[in-house]
């Protein structure tokens, strides 16, 4: 008997949302049936035509203009939740302000919808808000997978695996390199990164006009260098009992004018074995793998794992450090 593909929705149709659509296009186990952006949404139970969807978003500014399947709306997410038949959503939304993802989650809880949600949330303080919703999610019959991008996400999960060799973890050092051809393809990601620069806050970054972002990037030749970032890898590893949060450091370099990575993304896990040896495991991502491949691929791996948890009646909130992602065929 042939099993039906899982019905997937993507909220946010910017850089990561569109990359998600491309990834799902090649999958047999998942089908993209619903998408929302800020001004509209589209539903296609037989699967969205991805070329048409992306072309419409570029030409007209919203997926809501999609012929036959689109609807314009300023409450796109609320309406989509009510109208679409979806097993799980990837929230490829900007977390601007820093409370946005928690607000969207409350919307889902209030709506009575049941299923799986996955995010690629970055900030520790944003994930702390999600943790407070754990009980409500459980009661609502929602399985929420948080921190399931690249970092946090893929690199945090790799840290959990690497830590098995050690009796005690001394440090976890995450260093990422991101190369994108132009910042406008990933506006939210870049604004949120600016929010990590010394002298900037999330609210300031959100309030910056595109011209102000351009001017800042002109000054740095398109490069953002980030150190000691507030990244939820620390909270997730602490919750998983691997180490204390202050033993985790995250930093990186983002080149907004070159698709080549300025450095290889890696995580170094240093610890002591039961024999008393101090050693470091390093997990390095291939330079040819893009941010989109590493974030969206991971998100769908966790979405599949989340759907299996949901089917077994496991609701609530889980982080990428406590569940193994599954491979989506
Ligand atoms: P983007 O700016 O390219 O796109 C955002 C999309 O969200 C747009 O389509 C916009 O219309 C839509 N949107 C905004 N407000 C909305 C609303 N109220 N209702 C419906 N849709 C709305 O964003 P991006 O660069 O793809 O980033 C998405 C998120 O992914 C960011 O929060 C970023 O921090 C996160 N991210 C995580 C990782 C990781 O490794 N964990 C890596 C990169 C990006």
CSV table of C-alpha atoms and ligand atoms in Angstrom, one decimal:
chain,number,residue,atom,x,y,z
A,1,UNK,CA,0.0,0.0,0.0
A,2,UNK,CA,1.4,3.4,-0.9
A,3,UNK,CA,1.4,5.9,2.0
A,4,UNK,CA,0.3,9.4,1.3
A,5,UNK,CA,3.0,12.2,1.6
A,6,UNK,CA,2.9,14.3,4.8
A,7,UNK,CA,1.1,17.6,4.2
A,8,UNK,CA,3.5,20.4,5.0
A,9,UNK,CA,3.0,24.1,5.4
A,10,UNK,CA,5.6,26.9,5.4
A,11,UNK,CA,5.0,30.2,7.1
A,12,UNK,CA,7.2,32.9,5.7
A,13,UNK,CA,8.2,32.9,2.1
A,14,UNK,CA,11.4,34.8,2.1
A,15,UNK,CA,14.9,33.3,1.8
A,16,UNK,CA,14.4,30.2,3.9
A,17,UNK,CA,10.7,29.8,3.0
A,18,UNK,CA,11.5,29.6,-0.7
A,19,UNK,CA,14.5,27.3,-0.2
A,20,UNK,CA,12.1,25.1,1.8
A,21,UNK,CA,9.8,24.9,-1.1
A,22,UNK,CA,12.7,23.9,-3.4
A,23,UNK,CA,13.8,21.2,-1.0
A,24,UNK,CA,10.3,19.8,-0.7
A,25,UNK,CA,9.8,19.7,-4.4
A,26,UNK,CA,12.2,16.8,-4.6
A,27,UNK,CA,10.8,14.8,-1.6
A,28,UNK,CA,8.4,11.9,-1.9
A,29,UNK,CA,7.5,11.8,1.8
A,30,UNK,CA,6.5,15.4,2.1
A,31,UNK,CA,4.3,17.7,0.0
A,32,UNK,CA,4.1,21.5,0.3
A,33,UNK,CA,0.4,22.3,0.5
A,34,UNK,CA,0.2,25.6,2.2
A,35,UNK,CA,2.3,28.8,2.4
A,36,UNK,CA,1.8,32.2,4.0
A,37,UNK,CA,3.7,35.5,3.9
A,38,UNK,CA,2.9,38.8,5.4
A,39,UNK,CA,0.2,39.8,2.9
A,40,UNK,CA,-1.4,36.6,1.9
A,41,UNK,CA,-1.5,32.8,1.7
A,42,UNK,CA,-1.9,29.9,-0.8
A,43,UNK,CA,-3.4,26.5,-0.4
A,44,UNK,CA,-3.0,23.6,-2.8
A,45,UNK,CA,-3.9,20.1,-1.4
A,46,UNK,CA,-2.3,18.4,-4.4
A,47,UNK,CA,0.9,20.3,-3.9
A,48,UNK,CA,1.9,23.9,-4.8
A,49,UNK,CA,3.5,24.7,-8.1
A,50,UNK,CA,6.8,26.0,-6.7
A,51,UNK,CA,8.1,27.8,-9.9
A,52,UNK,CA,4.8,29.6,-10.1
A,53,UNK,CA,4.7,30.4,-6.4
A,54,UNK,CA,8.2,31.9,-6.3
A,55,UNK,CA,7.6,33.8,-9.5
A,56,UNK,CA,4.4,35.3,-8.1
A,57,UNK,CA,6.1,36.3,-4.8
A,58,UNK,CA,8.8,38.1,-6.8
A,59,UNK,CA,6.6,39.8,-9.4
A,60,UNK,CA,3.7,40.8,-7.2
A,61,UNK,CA,5.1,40.8,-3.6
A,62,UNK,CA,2.9,38.1,-2.1
A,63,UNK,CA,2.0,34.5,-2.5
A,64,UNK,CA,-1.6,35.7,-2.1
A,65,UNK,CA,-1.6,36.7,-5.8
A,66,UNK,CA,-1.0,33.1,-6.8
A,67,UNK,CA,-3.5,32.2,-9.6
A,68,UNK,CA,-6.2,29.8,-8.4
A,69,UNK,CA,-4.7,29.0,-5.0
A,70,UNK,CA,-3.9,32.4,-3.5
A,71,UNK,CA,-5.8,34.7,-1.1
A,72,UNK,CA,-4.7,38.2,0.0
A,73,UNK,CA,-5.0,38.8,3.7
A,74,UNK,CA,-3.5,40.8,6.5
A,75,UNK,CA,-4.2,37.9,8.8
A,76,UNK,CA,-2.7,35.3,6.6
A,77,UNK,CA,-1.5,33.0,9.4
A,78,UNK,CA,-4.8,33.0,11.3
A,79,UNK,CA,-6.8,32.2,8.1
A,80,UNK,CA,-4.4,29.6,6.9
A,81,UNK,CA,-4.5,27.7,10.2
A,82,UNK,CA,-8.3,27.5,9.9
A,83,UNK,CA,-8.5,26.6,6.2
A,84,UNK,CA,-5.6,24.4,5.4
A,85,UNK,CA,-5.3,20.7,6.1
A,86,UNK,CA,-1.6,20.4,7.3
A,87,UNK,CA,0.3,17.8,9.4
A,88,UNK,CA,3.1,20.2,10.2
A,89,UNK,CA,4.4,23.7,9.6
A,90,UNK,CA,7.9,25.1,9.3
A,91,UNK,CA,7.9,28.6,10.8
A,92,UNK,CA,10.4,30.3,8.4
A,93,UNK,CA,9.3,33.7,9.9
A,94,UNK,CA,11.4,36.6,11.2
A,95,UNK,CA,11.6,36.6,15.0
A,96,UNK,CA,11.2,40.4,15.0
A,97,UNK,CA,10.4,41.6,17.5
A,98,UNK,CA,12.0,39.0,19.8
A,99,UNK,CA,8.5,37.9,21.0
A,100,UNK,CA,7.1,37.2,17.5
A,101,UNK,CA,7.5,33.4,17.4
A,102,UNK,CA,5.9,33.0,20.9
A,103,UNK,CA,3.0,35.2,19.7
A,104,UNK,CA,2.5,33.0,16.6
A,105,UNK,CA,2.6,29.9,18.8
A,106,UNK,CA,-0.1,31.4,21.1
A,107,UNK,CA,-2.2,31.9,17.9
A,108,UNK,CA,-1.9,28.2,17.1
A,109,UNK,CA,-2.7,27.2,20.6
A,110,UNK,CA,-5.8,29.4,20.7
A,111,UNK,CA,-7.0,28.2,17.3
A,112,UNK,CA,-7.5,24.6,18.4
A,113,UNK,CA,-5.3,23.3,15.6
A,114,UNK,CA,-3.4,20.1,16.3
A,115,UNK,CA,-0.2,19.0,14.7
A,116,UNK,CA,3.5,19.7,14.6
A,117,UNK,CA,5.4,23.0,14.5
A,118,UNK,CA,9.1,23.5,13.9
A,119,UNK,CA,11.2,26.7,14.2
A,120,UNK,CA,14.8,27.7,13.5
A,121,UNK,CA,14.8,30.2,16.4
A,122,UNK,CA,18.2,31.7,17.3
A,123,UNK,CA,18.1,33.7,20.5
A,124,UNK,CA,18.2,32.2,24.0
A,125,UNK,CA,15.7,34.8,25.3
A,126,UNK,CA,13.3,33.9,22.5
A,127,UNK,CA,13.6,30.2,23.3
A,128,UNK,CA,13.0,30.9,27.0
A,129,UNK,CA,9.6,32.4,26.0
A,130,UNK,CA,8.9,29.2,24.1
A,131,UNK,CA,9.7,27.1,27.2
A,132,UNK,CA,7.0,28.9,29.1
A,133,UNK,CA,4.4,27.6,26.6
A,134,UNK,CA,5.4,23.9,27.0
A,135,UNK,CA,2.3,23.1,29.2
A,136,UNK,CA,-0.1,24.9,26.9
A,137,UNK,CA,1.3,23.2,23.9
A,138,UNK,CA,0.9,19.8,25.5
A,139,UNK,CA,-2.7,20.5,26.5
A,140,UNK,CA,-3.5,21.8,23.0
A,141,UNK,CA,-2.2,18.6,21.3
A,142,UNK,CA,0.7,20.4,19.5
A,143,UNK,CA,4.2,18.9,19.2
A,144,UNK,CA,6.6,21.9,18.9
A,145,UNK,CA,10.2,21.3,17.9
A,146,UNK,CA,12.4,24.4,18.7
A,147,UNK,CA,15.9,25.4,17.7
A,148,UNK,CA,15.9,23.2,14.6
A,149,UNK,CA,17.9,25.2,12.1
A,150,UNK,CA,21.7,25.0,11.7
A,151,UNK,CA,22.8,26.8,14.8
A,152,UNK,CA,20.9,26.2,16.9
A,153,UNK,CA,19.9,22.9,15.3
A,154,UNK,CA,22.3,20.7,13.3
A,155,UNK,CA,25.4,21.8,15.3
A,156,UNK,CA,23.7,21.5,18.6
A,157,UNK,CA,22.5,17.9,17.8
A,158,UNK,CA,26.1,17.1,16.6
A,159,UNK,CA,27.3,18.3,20.0
A,160,UNK,CA,25.0,15.9,21.8
A,161,UNK,CA,26.4,13.0,19.7
A,162,UNK,CA,30.0,14.2,20.2
A,163,UNK,CA,29.6,14.5,24.0
A,164,UNK,CA,29.1,10.8,24.3
A,165,UNK,CA,32.9,10.2,24.3
A,166,UNK,CA,33.4,12.3,27.4
A,167,UNK,CA,32.8,12.1,31.0
A,168,UNK,CA,32.7,15.8,31.4
A,169,UNK,CA,32.3,18.6,28.8
A,170,UNK,CA,34.6,21.6,29.2
A,171,UNK,CA,33.6,23.8,26.2
A,172,UNK,CA,31.5,23.9,23.1
A,173,UNK,CA,32.6,26.4,20.5
A,174,UNK,CA,30.4,27.1,17.5
A,175,UNK,CA,31.9,29.1,14.6
A,176,UNK,CA,29.8,29.7,11.5
A,177,UNK,CA,30.5,31.0,8.1
A,178,UNK,CA,27.7,32.2,5.9
A,179,UNK,CA,28.0,33.4,2.4
A,180,UNK,CA,25.1,34.9,0.5
A,181,UNK,CA,25.1,36.7,-2.8
A,182,UNK,CA,22.9,39.6,-1.6
A,183,UNK,CA,21.5,40.4,1.8
A,184,UNK,CA,18.0,41.1,0.4
A,185,UNK,CA,17.4,37.4,-0.1
A,186,UNK,CA,17.6,36.9,3.6
A,187,UNK,CA,16.4,40.2,5.1
A,188,UNK,CA,15.3,38.9,8.5
A,189,UNK,CA,18.4,36.8,9.0
A,190,UNK,CA,20.6,39.8,8.3
A,191,UNK,CA,18.6,42.2,10.5
A,192,UNK,CA,18.6,39.7,13.3
A,193,UNK,CA,22.4,39.3,12.9
A,194,UNK,CA,22.8,43.1,13.0
A,195,UNK,CA,20.9,42.9,16.3
A,196,UNK,CA,23.8,40.9,17.7
A,197,UNK,CA,26.5,43.6,16.8
A,198,UNK,CA,27.9,45.6,19.7
A,199,UNK,CA,25.8,48.8,20.0
A,200,UNK,CA,22.7,47.4,18.4
A,201,UNK,CA,19.5,45.8,19.8
A,202,UNK,CA,16.9,43.6,18.2
A,203,UNK,CA,14.4,46.5,18.2
A,204,UNK,CA,16.9,48.9,16.6
A,205,UNK,CA,17.7,46.3,13.9
A,206,UNK,CA,14.0,45.8,13.2
A,207,UNK,CA,13.5,49.5,12.9
A,208,UNK,CA,16.3,50.0,10.3
A,209,UNK,CA,15.2,50.8,6.8
A,210,UNK,CA,16.6,48.8,3.9
A,211,UNK,CA,18.8,51.9,3.0
A,212,UNK,CA,20.2,52.0,6.6
A,213,UNK,CA,21.1,48.3,6.4
A,214,UNK,CA,22.8,48.9,3.0
A,215,UNK,CA,24.7,51.8,4.5
A,216,UNK,CA,25.9,49.7,7.4
A,217,UNK,CA,27.0,46.9,5.0
A,218,UNK,CA,28.8,49.4,2.8
A,219,UNK,CA,30.9,50.4,5.8
A,220,UNK,CA,31.9,46.8,6.5
A,221,UNK,CA,32.4,45.8,2.8
A,222,UNK,CA,29.4,43.5,3.2
A,223,UNK,CA,30.9,41.5,6.1
A,224,UNK,CA,29.3,41.0,9.5
A,225,UNK,CA,31.6,39.7,12.2
A,226,UNK,CA,29.7,38.3,15.2
A,227,UNK,CA,31.2,37.3,18.6
A,228,UNK,CA,29.8,35.9,21.8
A,229,UNK,CA,26.3,35.8,20.3
A,230,UNK,CA,23.2,35.2,22.4
A,231,UNK,CA,22.4,31.8,20.8
A,232,UNK,CA,20.0,29.2,22.3
A,233,UNK,CA,22.5,26.4,21.7
A,234,UNK,CA,23.6,27.2,25.3
A,235,UNK,CA,20.2,26.8,26.8
A,236,UNK,CA,19.4,23.7,24.8
A,237,UNK,CA,22.7,22.0,25.8
A,238,UNK,CA,22.1,23.0,29.4
A,239,UNK,CA,18.6,21.6,29.4
A,240,UNK,CA,19.9,18.3,27.8
A,241,UNK,CA,22.4,18.1,30.8
A,242,UNK,CA,25.5,18.3,28.6
A,243,UNK,CA,27.1,21.4,30.1
A,244,UNK,CA,26.4,24.7,31.7
A,245,UNK,CA,25.2,27.5,29.4
A,246,UNK,CA,28.3,29.7,29.9
A,247,UNK,CA,30.5,26.9,28.6
A,248,UNK,CA,29.0,27.4,25.1
A,249,UNK,CA,30.2,30.1,22.8
A,250,UNK,CA,28.8,31.1,19.4
A,251,UNK,CA,30.3,33.4,16.8
A,252,UNK,CA,30.7,33.7,13.1
A,253,UNK,CA,31.3,35.7,9.9
A,254,UNK,CA,28.6,36.5,7.4
A,255,UNK,CA,29.5,37.7,3.9
A,256,UNK,CA,26.5,39.3,2.3
A,257,UNK,CA,28.2,39.9,-1.1
A,258,UNK,CA,29.6,36.5,-1.9
A,259,UNK,CA,27.9,33.1,-1.9
A,260,UNK,CA,31.2,31.5,-0.8
A,261,UNK,CA,31.5,30.9,2.9
A,262,UNK,CA,34.1,33.2,4.5
A,263,UNK,CA,35.1,30.3,6.8
A,264,UNK,CA,34.0,26.7,7.4
A,265,UNK,CA,31.2,26.3,9.8
A,266,UNK,CA,32.2,24.0,12.7
A,267,UNK,CA,31.6,23.0,16.3
A,268,UNK,CA,34.4,22.0,18.6
A,269,UNK,CA,33.5,19.9,21.7
A,270,UNK,CA,36.2,19.7,24.3
A,271,UNK,CA,36.0,17.3,27.2
A,272,UNK,CA,37.6,14.8,29.5
A,273,UNK,CA,37.2,11.1,28.9
A,274,UNK,CA,36.8,8.5,31.6
A,275,UNK,CA,40.6,7.8,31.4
A,276,UNK,CA,41.3,11.4,32.2
A,277,UNK,CA,42.3,12.4,28.6
A,278,UNK,CA,41.4,15.9,27.4
A,279,UNK,CA,40.4,16.0,23.8
A,280,UNK,CA,38.4,17.8,21.2
A,281,UNK,CA,35.9,16.5,18.6
A,282,UNK,CA,35.3,18.8,15.6
A,283,UNK,CA,32.3,18.6,13.3
A,284,UNK,CA,32.7,20.7,10.2
A,285,UNK,CA,30.1,21.3,7.6
A,286,UNK,CA,31.1,21.1,3.9
A,287,UNK,CA,31.8,24.5,2.5
A,288,UNK,CA,29.5,23.9,-0.5
A,289,UNK,CA,26.5,23.4,1.8
A,290,UNK,CA,24.6,26.7,2.0
A,291,UNK,CA,22.9,28.2,5.0
A,292,UNK,CA,19.6,27.3,3.4
A,293,UNK,CA,20.5,23.7,2.9
A,294,UNK,CA,21.7,23.3,6.5
A,295,UNK,CA,18.8,25.2,8.1
A,296,UNK,CA,15.9,23.9,6.0
A,297,UNK,CA,17.2,20.3,5.7
A,298,UNK,CA,17.5,20.1,9.4
A,299,UNK,CA,14.1,21.7,10.0
A,300,UNK,CA,12.3,19.1,7.9
A,301,UNK,CA,14.3,16.2,9.5
A,302,UNK,CA,12.9,17.5,12.9
A,303,UNK,CA,9.4,18.0,11.4
A,304,UNK,CA,9.4,14.3,10.4
A,305,UNK,CA,10.6,13.3,13.8
A,306,UNK,CA,7.9,15.6,15.4
A,307,UNK,CA,5.1,14.1,13.3
A,308,UNK,CA,6.1,10.6,14.5
A,309,UNK,CA,6.1,11.9,18.1
A,310,UNK,CA,2.7,13.5,17.5
A,311,UNK,CA,1.3,10.3,16.1
A,312,UNK,CA,2.4,8.5,19.3
A,313,UNK,CA,0.6,11.1,21.4
A,314,UNK,CA,3.7,13.0,22.5
A,315,UNK,CA,2.8,16.7,22.7
A,316,UNK,CA,4.6,19.6,24.2
A,317,UNK,CA,8.0,21.3,23.4
A,318,UNK,CA,11.2,19.5,22.4
A,319,UNK,CA,14.5,21.0,21.4
A,320,UNK,CA,16.9,19.8,18.7
A,321,UNK,CA,19.2,18.6,21.5
A,322,UNK,CA,16.8,16.0,22.8
A,323,UNK,CA,15.4,14.4,19.7
A,324,UNK,CA,17.2,12.8,16.7
A,325,UNK,CA,16.2,14.3,13.4
A,326,UNK,CA,14.9,11.8,10.8
A,327,UNK,CA,15.9,11.8,7.1
A,328,UNK,CA,13.2,12.8,4.7
A,329,UNK,CA,13.1,10.8,1.5
B,1,LIG,P1,13.1,36.8,5.1
B,1,LIG,O1,13.1,38.2,5.6
B,1,LIG,O2,13.8,36.4,3.9
B,1,LIG,O3,11.5,36.3,5.0
B,1,LIG,C1,10.6,36.5,6.0
B,1,LIG,C2,9.2,36.1,5.4
B,1,LIG,O4,8.3,36.1,6.5
B,1,LIG,C3,8.7,37.0,4.3
B,1,LIG,O5,8.1,36.2,3.3
B,1,LIG,C4,7.6,37.8,5.0
B,1,LIG,O6,6.5,38.2,4.1
B,1,LIG,C5,7.1,36.8,6.0
B,1,LIG,N1,6.4,37.4,7.2
B,1,LIG,C6,6.8,38.5,7.9
B,1,LIG,N2,5.9,38.8,8.8
B,1,LIG,C7,4.8,38.0,8.7
B,1,LIG,C8,3.6,37.8,9.3
B,1,LIG,N3,3.2,38.6,10.3
B,1,LIG,N4,2.7,36.8,8.8
B,1,LIG,C9,3.1,36.0,7.8
B,1,LIG,N5,4.3,36.1,7.2
B,1,LIG,C10,5.2,37.1,7.6
B,1,LIG,O7,13.5,35.8,6.3
B,1,LIG,P2,14.7,34.7,6.3
B,1,LIG,O8,16.0,35.4,6.1
B,1,LIG,O9,14.3,33.6,5.5
B,1,LIG,O10,14.7,34.2,7.9
B,1,LIG,C11,13.7,33.6,8.6
B,1,LIG,C12,14.1,33.2,10.0
B,1,LIG,O11,15.0,32.1,10.0
B,1,LIG,C13,14.8,34.3,10.8
B,1,LIG,O12,14.1,34.5,12.0
B,1,LIG,C14,16.2,33.9,11.0
B,1,LIG,O13,16.8,34.3,12.2
B,1,LIG,C15,16.0,32.4,11.0
B,1,LIG,N6,17.3,31.7,10.7
B,1,LIG,C16,17.7,30.7,11.5
B,1,LIG,C17,18.9,30.1,11.3
B,1,LIG,C18,19.4,29.0,12.2
B,1,LIG,O14,20.4,28.3,11.9
B,1,LIG,N7,18.7,28.7,13.3
B,1,LIG,C19,19.7,30.4,10.2
B,1,LIG,C20,19.2,31.4,9.3
B,1,LIG,C21,18.0,32.0,9.6
